[in-house]
mmCIF file of C-alpha atoms in Angstrom:
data_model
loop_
_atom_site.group_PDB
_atom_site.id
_atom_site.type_symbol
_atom_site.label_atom_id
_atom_site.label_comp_id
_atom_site.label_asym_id
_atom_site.label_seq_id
_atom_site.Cartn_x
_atom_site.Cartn_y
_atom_site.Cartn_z
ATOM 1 C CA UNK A 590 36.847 9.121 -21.630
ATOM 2 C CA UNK A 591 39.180 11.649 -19.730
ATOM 3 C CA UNK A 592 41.428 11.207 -17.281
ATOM 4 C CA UNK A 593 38.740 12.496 -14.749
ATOM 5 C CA UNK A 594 35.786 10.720 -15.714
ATOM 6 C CA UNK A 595 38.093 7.740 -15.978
ATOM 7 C CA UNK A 596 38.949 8.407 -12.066
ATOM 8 C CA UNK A 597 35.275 9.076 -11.045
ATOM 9 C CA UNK A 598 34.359 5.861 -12.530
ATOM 10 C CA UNK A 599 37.614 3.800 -11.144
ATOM 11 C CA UNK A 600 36.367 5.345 -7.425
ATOM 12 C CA UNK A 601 32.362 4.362 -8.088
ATOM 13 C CA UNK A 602 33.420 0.614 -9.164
ATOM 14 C CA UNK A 603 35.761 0.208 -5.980
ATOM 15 C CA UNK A 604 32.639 0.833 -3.781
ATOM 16 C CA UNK A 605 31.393 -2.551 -4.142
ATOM 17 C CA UNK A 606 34.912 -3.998 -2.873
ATOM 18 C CA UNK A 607 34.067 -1.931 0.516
ATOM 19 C CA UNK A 608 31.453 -2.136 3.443
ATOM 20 C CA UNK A 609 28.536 -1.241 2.612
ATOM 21 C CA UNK A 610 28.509 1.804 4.338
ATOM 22 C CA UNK A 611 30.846 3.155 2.053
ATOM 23 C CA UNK A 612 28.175 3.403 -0.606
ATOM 24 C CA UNK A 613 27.067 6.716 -1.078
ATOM 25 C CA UNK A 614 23.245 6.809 -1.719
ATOM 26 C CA UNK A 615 22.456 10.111 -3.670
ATOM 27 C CA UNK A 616 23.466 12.629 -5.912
ATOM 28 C CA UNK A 617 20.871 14.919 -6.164
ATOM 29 C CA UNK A 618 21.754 17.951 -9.020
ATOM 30 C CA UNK A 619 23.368 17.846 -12.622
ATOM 31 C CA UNK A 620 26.936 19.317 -12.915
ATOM 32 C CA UNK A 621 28.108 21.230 -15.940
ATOM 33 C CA UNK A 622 30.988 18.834 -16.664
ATOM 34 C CA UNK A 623 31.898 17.366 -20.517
ATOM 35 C CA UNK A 624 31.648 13.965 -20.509
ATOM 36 C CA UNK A 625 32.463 11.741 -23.732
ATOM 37 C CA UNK A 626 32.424 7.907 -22.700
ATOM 38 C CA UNK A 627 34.198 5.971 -25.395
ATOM 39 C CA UNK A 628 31.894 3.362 -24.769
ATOM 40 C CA UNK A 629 27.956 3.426 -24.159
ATOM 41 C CA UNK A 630 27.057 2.646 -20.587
ATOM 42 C CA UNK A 631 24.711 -0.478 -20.510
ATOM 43 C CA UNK A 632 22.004 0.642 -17.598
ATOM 44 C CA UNK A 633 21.672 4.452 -18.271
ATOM 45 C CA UNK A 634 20.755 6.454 -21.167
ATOM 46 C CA UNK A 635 22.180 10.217 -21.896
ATOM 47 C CA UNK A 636 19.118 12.239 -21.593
ATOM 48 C CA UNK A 637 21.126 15.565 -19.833
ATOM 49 C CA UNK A 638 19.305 14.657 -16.433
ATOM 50 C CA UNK A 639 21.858 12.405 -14.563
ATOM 51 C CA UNK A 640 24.945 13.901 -13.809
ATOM 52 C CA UNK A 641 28.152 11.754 -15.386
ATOM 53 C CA UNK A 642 28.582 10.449 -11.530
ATOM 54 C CA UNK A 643 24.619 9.618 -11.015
ATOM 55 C CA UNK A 644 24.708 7.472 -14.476
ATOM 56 C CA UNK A 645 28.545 5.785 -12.917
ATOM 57 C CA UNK A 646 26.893 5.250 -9.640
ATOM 58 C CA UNK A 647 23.503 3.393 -10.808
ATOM 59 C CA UNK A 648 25.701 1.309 -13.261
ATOM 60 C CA UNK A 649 27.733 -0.029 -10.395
ATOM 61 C CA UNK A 650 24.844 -0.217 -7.962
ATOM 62 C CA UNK A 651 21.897 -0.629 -9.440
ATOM 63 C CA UNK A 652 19.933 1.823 -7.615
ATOM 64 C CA UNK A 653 20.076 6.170 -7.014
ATOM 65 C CA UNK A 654 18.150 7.910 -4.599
ATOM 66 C CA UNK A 655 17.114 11.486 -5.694
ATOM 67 C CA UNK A 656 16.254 14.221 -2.172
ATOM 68 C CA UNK A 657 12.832 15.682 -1.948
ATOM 69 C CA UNK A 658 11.525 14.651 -5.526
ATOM 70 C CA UNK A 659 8.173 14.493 -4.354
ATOM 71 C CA UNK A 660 5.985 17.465 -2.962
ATOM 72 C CA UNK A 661 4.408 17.011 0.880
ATOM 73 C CA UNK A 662 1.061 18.350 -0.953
ATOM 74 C CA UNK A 663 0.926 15.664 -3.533
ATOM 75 C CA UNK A 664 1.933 12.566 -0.730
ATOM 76 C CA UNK A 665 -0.992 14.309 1.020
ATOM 77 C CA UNK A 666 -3.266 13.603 -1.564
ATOM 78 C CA UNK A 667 -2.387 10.017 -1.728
ATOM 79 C CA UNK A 668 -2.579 9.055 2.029
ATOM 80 C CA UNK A 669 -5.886 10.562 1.891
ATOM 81 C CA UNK A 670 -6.928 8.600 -1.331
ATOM 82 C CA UNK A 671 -5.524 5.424 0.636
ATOM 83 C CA UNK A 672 -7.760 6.175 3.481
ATOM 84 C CA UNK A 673 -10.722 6.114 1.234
ATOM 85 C CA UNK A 674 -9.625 3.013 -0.651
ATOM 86 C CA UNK A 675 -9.253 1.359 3.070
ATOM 87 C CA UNK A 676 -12.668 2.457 3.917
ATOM 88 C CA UNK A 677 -14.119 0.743 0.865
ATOM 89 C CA UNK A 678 -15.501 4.709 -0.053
ATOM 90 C CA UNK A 679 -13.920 4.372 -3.571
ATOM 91 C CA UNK A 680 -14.559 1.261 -5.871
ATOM 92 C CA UNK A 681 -11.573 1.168 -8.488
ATOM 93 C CA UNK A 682 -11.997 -1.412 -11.298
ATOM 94 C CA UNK A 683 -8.927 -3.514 -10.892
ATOM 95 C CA UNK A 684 -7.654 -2.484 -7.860
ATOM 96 C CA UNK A 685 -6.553 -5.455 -5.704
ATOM 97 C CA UNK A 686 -6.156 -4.265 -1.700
ATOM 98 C CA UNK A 687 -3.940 -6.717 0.245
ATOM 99 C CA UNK A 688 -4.143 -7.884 4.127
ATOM 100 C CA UNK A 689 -1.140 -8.786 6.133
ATOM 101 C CA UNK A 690 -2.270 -12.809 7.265
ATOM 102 C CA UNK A 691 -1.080 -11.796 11.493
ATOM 103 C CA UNK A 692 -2.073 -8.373 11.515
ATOM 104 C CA UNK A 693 -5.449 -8.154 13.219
ATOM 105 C CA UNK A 694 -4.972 -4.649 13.588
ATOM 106 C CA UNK A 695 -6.508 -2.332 10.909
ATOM 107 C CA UNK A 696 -5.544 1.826 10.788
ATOM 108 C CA UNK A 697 -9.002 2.679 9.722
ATOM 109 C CA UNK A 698 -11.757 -0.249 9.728
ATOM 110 C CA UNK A 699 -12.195 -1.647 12.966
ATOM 111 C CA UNK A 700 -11.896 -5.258 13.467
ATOM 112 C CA UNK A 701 -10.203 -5.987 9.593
ATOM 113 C CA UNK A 702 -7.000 -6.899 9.223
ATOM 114 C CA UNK A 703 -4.158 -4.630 8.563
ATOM 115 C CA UNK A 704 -4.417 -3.485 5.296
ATOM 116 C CA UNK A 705 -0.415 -3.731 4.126
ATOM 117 C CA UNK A 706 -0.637 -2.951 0.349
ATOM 118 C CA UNK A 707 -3.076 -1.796 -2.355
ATOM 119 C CA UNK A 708 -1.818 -2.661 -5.890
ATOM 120 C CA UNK A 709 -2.733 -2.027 -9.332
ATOM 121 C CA UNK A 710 -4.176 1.252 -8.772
ATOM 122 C CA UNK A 711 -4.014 2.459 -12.671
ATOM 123 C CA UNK A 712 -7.860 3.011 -12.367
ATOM 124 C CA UNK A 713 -7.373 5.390 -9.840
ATOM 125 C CA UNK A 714 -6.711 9.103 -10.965
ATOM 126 C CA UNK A 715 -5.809 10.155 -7.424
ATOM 127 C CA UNK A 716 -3.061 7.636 -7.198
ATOM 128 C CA UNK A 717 -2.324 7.058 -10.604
ATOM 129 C CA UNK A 718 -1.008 10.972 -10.987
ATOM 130 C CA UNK A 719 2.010 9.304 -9.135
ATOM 131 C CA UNK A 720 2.779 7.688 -12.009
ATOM 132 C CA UNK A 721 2.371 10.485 -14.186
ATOM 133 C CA UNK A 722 4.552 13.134 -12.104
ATOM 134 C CA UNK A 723 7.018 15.197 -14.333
ATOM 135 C CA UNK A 724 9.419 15.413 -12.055
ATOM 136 C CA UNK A 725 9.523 11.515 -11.706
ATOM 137 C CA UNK A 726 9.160 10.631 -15.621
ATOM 138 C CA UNK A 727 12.493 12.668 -16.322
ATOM 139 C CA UNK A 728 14.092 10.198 -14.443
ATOM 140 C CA UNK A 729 12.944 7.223 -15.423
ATOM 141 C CA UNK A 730 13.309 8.359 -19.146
ATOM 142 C CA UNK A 731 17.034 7.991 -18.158
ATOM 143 C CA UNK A 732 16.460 4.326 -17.543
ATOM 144 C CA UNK A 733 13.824 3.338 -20.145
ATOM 145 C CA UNK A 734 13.934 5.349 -23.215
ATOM 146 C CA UNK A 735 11.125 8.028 -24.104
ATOM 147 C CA UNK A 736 8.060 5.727 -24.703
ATOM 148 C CA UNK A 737 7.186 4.681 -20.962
ATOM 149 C CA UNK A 738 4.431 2.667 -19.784
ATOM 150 C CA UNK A 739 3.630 2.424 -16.031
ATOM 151 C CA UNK A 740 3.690 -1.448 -15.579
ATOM 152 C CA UNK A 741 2.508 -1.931 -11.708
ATOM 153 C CA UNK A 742 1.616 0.009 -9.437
ATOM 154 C CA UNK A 743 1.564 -0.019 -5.515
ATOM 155 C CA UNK A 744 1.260 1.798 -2.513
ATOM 156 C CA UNK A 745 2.938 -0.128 0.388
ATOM 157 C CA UNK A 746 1.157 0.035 4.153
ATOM 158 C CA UNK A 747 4.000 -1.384 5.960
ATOM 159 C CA UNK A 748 1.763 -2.676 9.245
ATOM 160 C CA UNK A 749 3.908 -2.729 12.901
ATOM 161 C CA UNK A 750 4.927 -6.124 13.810
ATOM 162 C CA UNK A 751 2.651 -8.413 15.551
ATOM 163 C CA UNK A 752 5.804 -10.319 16.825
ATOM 164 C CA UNK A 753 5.901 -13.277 13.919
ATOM 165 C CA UNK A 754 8.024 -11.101 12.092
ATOM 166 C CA UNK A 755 5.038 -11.264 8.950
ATOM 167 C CA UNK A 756 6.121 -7.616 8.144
ATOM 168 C CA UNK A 757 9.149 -8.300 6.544
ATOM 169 C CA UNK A 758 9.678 -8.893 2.925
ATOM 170 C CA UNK A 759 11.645 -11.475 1.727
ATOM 171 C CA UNK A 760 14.477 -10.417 -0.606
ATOM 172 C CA UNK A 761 13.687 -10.926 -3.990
ATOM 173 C CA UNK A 762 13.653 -9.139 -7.474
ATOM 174 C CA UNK A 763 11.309 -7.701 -9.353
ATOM 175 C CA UNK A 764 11.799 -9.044 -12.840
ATOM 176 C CA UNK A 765 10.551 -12.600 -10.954
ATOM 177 C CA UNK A 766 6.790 -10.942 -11.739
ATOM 178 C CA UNK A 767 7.184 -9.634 -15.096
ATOM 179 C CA UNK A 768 6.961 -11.831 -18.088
ATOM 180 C CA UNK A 769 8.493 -8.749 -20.331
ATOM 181 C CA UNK A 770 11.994 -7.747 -21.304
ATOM 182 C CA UNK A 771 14.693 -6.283 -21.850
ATOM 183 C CA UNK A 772 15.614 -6.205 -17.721
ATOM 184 C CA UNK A 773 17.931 -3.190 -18.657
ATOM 185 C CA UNK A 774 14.988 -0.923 -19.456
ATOM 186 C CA UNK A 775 12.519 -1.565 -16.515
ATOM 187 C CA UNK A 776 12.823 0.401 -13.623
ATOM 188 C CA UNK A 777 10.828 1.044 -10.204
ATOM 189 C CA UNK A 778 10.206 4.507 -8.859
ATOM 190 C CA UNK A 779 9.774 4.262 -5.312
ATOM 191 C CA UNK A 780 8.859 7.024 -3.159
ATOM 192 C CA UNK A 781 8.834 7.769 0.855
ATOM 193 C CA UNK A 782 4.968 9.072 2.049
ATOM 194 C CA UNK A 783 6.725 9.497 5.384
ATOM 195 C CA UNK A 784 10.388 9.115 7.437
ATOM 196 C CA UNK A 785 11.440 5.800 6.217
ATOM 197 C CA UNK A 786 14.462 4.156 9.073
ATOM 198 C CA UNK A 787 15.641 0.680 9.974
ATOM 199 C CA UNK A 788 12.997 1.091 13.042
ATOM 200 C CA UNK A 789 10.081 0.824 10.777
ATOM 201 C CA UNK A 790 11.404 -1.421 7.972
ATOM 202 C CA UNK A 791 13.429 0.936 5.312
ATOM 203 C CA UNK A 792 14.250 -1.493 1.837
ATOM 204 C CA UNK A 793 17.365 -3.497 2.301
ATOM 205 C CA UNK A 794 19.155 -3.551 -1.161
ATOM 206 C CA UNK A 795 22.481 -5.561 -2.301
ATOM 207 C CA UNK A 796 23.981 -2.947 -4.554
ATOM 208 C CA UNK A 797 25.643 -4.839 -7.872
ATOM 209 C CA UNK A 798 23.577 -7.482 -7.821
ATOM 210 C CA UNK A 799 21.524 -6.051 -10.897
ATOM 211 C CA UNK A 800 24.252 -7.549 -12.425
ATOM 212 C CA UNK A 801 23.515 -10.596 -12.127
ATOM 213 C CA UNK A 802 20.817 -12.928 -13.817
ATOM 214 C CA UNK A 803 17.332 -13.981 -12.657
ATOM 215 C CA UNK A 804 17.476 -16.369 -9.590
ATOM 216 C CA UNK A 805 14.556 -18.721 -8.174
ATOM 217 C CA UNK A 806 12.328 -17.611 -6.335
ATOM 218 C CA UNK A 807 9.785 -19.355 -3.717
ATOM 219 C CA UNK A 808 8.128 -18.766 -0.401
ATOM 220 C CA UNK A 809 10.522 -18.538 2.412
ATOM 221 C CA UNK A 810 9.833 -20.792 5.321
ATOM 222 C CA UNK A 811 8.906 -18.484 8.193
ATOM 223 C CA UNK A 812 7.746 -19.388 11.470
ATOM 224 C CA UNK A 813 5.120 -16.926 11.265
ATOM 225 C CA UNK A 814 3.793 -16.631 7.841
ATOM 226 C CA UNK A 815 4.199 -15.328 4.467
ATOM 227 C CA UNK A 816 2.029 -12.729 3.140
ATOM 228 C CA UNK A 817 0.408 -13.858 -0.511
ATOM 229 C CA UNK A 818 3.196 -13.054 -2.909
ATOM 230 C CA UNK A 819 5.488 -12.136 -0.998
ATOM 231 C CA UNK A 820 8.007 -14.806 -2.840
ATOM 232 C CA UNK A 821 12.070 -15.104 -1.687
ATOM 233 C CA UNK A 822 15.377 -15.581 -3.840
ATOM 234 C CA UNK A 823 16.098 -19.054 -3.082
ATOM 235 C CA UNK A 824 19.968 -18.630 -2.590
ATOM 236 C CA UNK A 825 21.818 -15.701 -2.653
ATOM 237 C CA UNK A 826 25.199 -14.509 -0.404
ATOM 238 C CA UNK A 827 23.957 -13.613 2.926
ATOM 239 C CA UNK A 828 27.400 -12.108 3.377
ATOM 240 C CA UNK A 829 26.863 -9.810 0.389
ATOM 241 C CA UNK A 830 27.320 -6.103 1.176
ATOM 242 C CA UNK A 831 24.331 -4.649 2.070
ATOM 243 C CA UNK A 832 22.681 -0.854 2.415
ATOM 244 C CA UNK A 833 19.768 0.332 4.510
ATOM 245 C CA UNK A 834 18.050 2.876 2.350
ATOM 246 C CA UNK A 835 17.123 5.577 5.087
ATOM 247 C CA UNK A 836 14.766 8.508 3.414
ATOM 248 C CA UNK A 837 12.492 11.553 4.287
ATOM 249 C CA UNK A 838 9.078 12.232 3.165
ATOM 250 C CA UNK A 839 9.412 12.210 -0.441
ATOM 251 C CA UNK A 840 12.839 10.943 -1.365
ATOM 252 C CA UNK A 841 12.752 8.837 -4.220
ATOM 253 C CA UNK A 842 15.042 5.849 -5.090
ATOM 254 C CA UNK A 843 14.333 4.344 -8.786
ATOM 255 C CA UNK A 844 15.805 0.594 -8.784
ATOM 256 C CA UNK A 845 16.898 -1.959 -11.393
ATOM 257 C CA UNK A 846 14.700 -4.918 -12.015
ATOM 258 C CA UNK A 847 17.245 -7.630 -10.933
ATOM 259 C CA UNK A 848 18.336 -5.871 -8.138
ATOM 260 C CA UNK A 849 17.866 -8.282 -5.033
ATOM 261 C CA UNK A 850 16.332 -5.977 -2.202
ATOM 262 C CA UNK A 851 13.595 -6.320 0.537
ATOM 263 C CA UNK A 852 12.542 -4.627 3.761
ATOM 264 C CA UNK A 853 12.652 -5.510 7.408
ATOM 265 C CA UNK A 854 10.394 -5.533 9.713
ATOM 266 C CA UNK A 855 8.102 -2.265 11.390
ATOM 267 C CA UNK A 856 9.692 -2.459 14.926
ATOM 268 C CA UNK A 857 7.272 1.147 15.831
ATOM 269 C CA UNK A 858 3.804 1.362 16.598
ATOM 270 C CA UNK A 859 2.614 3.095 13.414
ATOM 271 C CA UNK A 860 2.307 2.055 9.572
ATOM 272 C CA UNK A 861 4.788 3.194 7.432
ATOM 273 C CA UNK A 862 3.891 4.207 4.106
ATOM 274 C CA UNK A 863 5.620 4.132 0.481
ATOM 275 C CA UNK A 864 4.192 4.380 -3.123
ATOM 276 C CA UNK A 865 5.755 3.016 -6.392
ATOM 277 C CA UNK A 866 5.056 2.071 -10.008
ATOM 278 C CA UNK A 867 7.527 -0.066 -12.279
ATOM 279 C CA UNK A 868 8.259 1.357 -15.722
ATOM 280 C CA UNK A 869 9.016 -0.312 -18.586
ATOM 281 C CA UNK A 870 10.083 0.969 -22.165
ATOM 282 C CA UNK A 871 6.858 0.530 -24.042
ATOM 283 C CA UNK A 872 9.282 -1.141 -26.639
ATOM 284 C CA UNK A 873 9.740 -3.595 -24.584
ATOM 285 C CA UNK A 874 8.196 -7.448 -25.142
ATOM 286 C CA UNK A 875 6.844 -10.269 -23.997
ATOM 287 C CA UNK A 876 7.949 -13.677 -23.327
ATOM 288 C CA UNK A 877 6.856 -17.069 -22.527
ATOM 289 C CA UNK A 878 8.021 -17.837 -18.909
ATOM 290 C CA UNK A 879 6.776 -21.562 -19.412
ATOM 291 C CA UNK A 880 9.648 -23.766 -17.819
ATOM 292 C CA UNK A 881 11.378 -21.098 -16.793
ATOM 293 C CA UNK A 882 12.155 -20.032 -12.995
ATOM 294 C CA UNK A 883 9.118 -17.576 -13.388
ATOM 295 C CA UNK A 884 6.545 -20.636 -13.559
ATOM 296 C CA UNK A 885 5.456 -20.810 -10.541
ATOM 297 C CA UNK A 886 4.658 -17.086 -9.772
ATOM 298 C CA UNK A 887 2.849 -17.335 -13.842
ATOM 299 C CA UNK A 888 0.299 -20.122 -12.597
ATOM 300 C CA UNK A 889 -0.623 -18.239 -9.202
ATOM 301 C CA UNK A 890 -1.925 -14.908 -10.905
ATOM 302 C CA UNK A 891 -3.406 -16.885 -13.315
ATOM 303 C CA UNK A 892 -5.334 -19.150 -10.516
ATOM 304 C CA UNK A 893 -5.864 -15.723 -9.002
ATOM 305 C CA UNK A 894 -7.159 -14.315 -12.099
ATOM 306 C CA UNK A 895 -9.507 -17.248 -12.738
ATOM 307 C CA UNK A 896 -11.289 -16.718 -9.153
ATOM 308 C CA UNK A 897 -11.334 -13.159 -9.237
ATOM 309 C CA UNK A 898 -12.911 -13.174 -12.437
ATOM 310 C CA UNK A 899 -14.907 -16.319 -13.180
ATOM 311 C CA UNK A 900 -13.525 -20.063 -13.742
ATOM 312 C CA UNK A 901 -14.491 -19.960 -17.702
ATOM 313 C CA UNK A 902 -11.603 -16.814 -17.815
ATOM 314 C CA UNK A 903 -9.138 -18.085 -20.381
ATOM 315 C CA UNK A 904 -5.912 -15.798 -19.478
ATOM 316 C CA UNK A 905 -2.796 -15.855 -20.094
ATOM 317 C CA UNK A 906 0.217 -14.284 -17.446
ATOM 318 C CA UNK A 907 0.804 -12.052 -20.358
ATOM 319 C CA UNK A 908 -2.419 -10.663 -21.018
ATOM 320 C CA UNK A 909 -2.842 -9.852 -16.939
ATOM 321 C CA UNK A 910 0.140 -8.054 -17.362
ATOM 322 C CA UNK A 911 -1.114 -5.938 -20.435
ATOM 323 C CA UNK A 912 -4.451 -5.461 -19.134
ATOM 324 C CA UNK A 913 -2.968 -2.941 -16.589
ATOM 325 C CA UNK A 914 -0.208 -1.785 -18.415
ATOM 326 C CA UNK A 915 -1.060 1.802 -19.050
ATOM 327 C CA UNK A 916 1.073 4.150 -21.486
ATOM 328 C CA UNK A 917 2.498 7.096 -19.396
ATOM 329 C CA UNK A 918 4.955 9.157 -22.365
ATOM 330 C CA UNK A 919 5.311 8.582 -26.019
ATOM 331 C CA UNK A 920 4.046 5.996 -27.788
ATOM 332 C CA UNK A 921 2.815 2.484 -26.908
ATOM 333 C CA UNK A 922 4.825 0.374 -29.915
ATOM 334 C CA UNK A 923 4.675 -2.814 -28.029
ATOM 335 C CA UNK A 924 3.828 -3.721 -24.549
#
């Protein structure tokens, strides 16, 4: 590595030893700059796309946020396909639409509850282009090698707060939902339909913590509720450096799967919208999360599973898992 690399990466490592504020969130354009690690960098692969300080940044942070990656036109098209989906115009096999339990308030059905997230939506070809978007699979190729499959899939109706703070989500990480490894080469895509700010309940993310190993998760024991799934890390370091992830109509920020983040609560009057699909290397593989930490999370999508789709439904988490996985680039070798 040379002497300047070696700097750039001494500077990027110190970050986490500062407030948070110190953290610089994006870099948004490749430099023309020779760059020779002497050792492979664990996170990141070398596809030409990040620049040497992107691939530094997301291997001390766990998380890089990429300007404008999306096109107004194309977050356009989603909102509108949400407002159908909300409607109940559309009927998309699979697609499971999600109510927020304080929310009486709905943006387009009169009395219905708030609709707060639709998920699964790999039925849908309006939504699912998302997950197909060029512009978004160069990055994530950076993260997961070049045979990707689009894992889950969500767009994210963040309702305003009744008051019982039910808005919120708990801080938590991803792998807790995925019975599939490696961690290293799974990686969310999460994109901004409108001005995301503190005010309406931007993510919250504790940059390093990818670093770390899977922690337990539960419900959290709020006054005021817990949405369904919406499970917490049991213990982590409140005092932990953390970074509000502020971002425009279609800024992107693509994640690590053990990174602990959440979201806080919509303090405005409107719903604040987001869409996002998890990757995975479609080398990737299943595992068997029996006694594990992930138990718990396994027997409720199965219970789910089993009255969504008939109590003689013999399924495992596994096979829920590969039933929506849908392959994206390359080839589908495993998942």
């Amino acid at each position: 590595m040379s002497r300047r690399a070696a700097d750039r990466l001494k500077v990027v490592l110190n970050h986490l030893d500062h407030s948070s504020s110190d953290i610089r969130l994006s870099f948004t354009t490749s430099q023309n700059v020779s760059y020779h690690p002497t050792q492979a960098l664990r996170y990141t692969l070398d596809t030409g796309v990040l620049s040497p300080d992107q691939r530094l940044f997301y291997e001390a942070n766990g998380f890089l946020l990429i300007k404008n990656l999306v096109s107004d036109e194309d977050i356009d098209k989603f909102r509108a396909e949400f407002e159908r989906v909300s409607k109940g115009e559309v009927n998309v096999p699979g697609l499971v639409v999600m109510k927020d339990v304080a929310i009486a308030k709905s943006e387009f059905v009169k009395d219905q509850k708030a609709v707060s997230k639709i998920q699964d939506f790999q039925e849908d070809p309006e939504l699912f282009h998302y997950c197909k978007l060029p512009q978004i699979l160069k990055y994530v190729e950076c993260f997961t090698g070049p045979n990707i499959m689009a894992m889950h899939t969500m767009l994210i109706n963040k309702p305003p707060d009744a008051g019982k703070k039910t808005s919120r989500h708990p801080m938590h990480q991803d792998l807790h939902y995925f019975p599939f490894r490696p961690a290293d080469r799974i990686v969310c895509a999460w994109t901004a339909m409108e001005k995301v700010n503190r005010q309406n309940g931007c993510l919250v993310v504790l940059p390093g913590t990818h670093k770390g190993t899977l922690q337990e998760h539960e419900y959290p024991e709020w006054e005021g509720g817990v949405n369904k799934m919406y499970h917490g890390v049991r213990n982590y370091n409140p005092s932990h450096p953390r970074v509000h992830v502020e971002m425009e109509k279609g800024d992107t920020i693509f994640f690590h799967s053990l990174l602990i983040h959440g979201s806080g609560m919509n303090q405005t009057q409107g719903f604040r919208k987001a869409i996002s699909c998890h990757y995975a290397s479609a080398d990737c593989y299943y595992i068997d999360v029996s006694g594990t930490t992930q138990e718990n999370i396994s027997n409720e999508v199965k219970d789910l599973a089993t009255k969504k789709y008939g109590a003689d439904l013999s399924i495992s988490f596994e096979d829920t898992w590969a039933l929506r996985g849908r392959l994206v680039q390359g080839e589908r070798t495993s998942l």
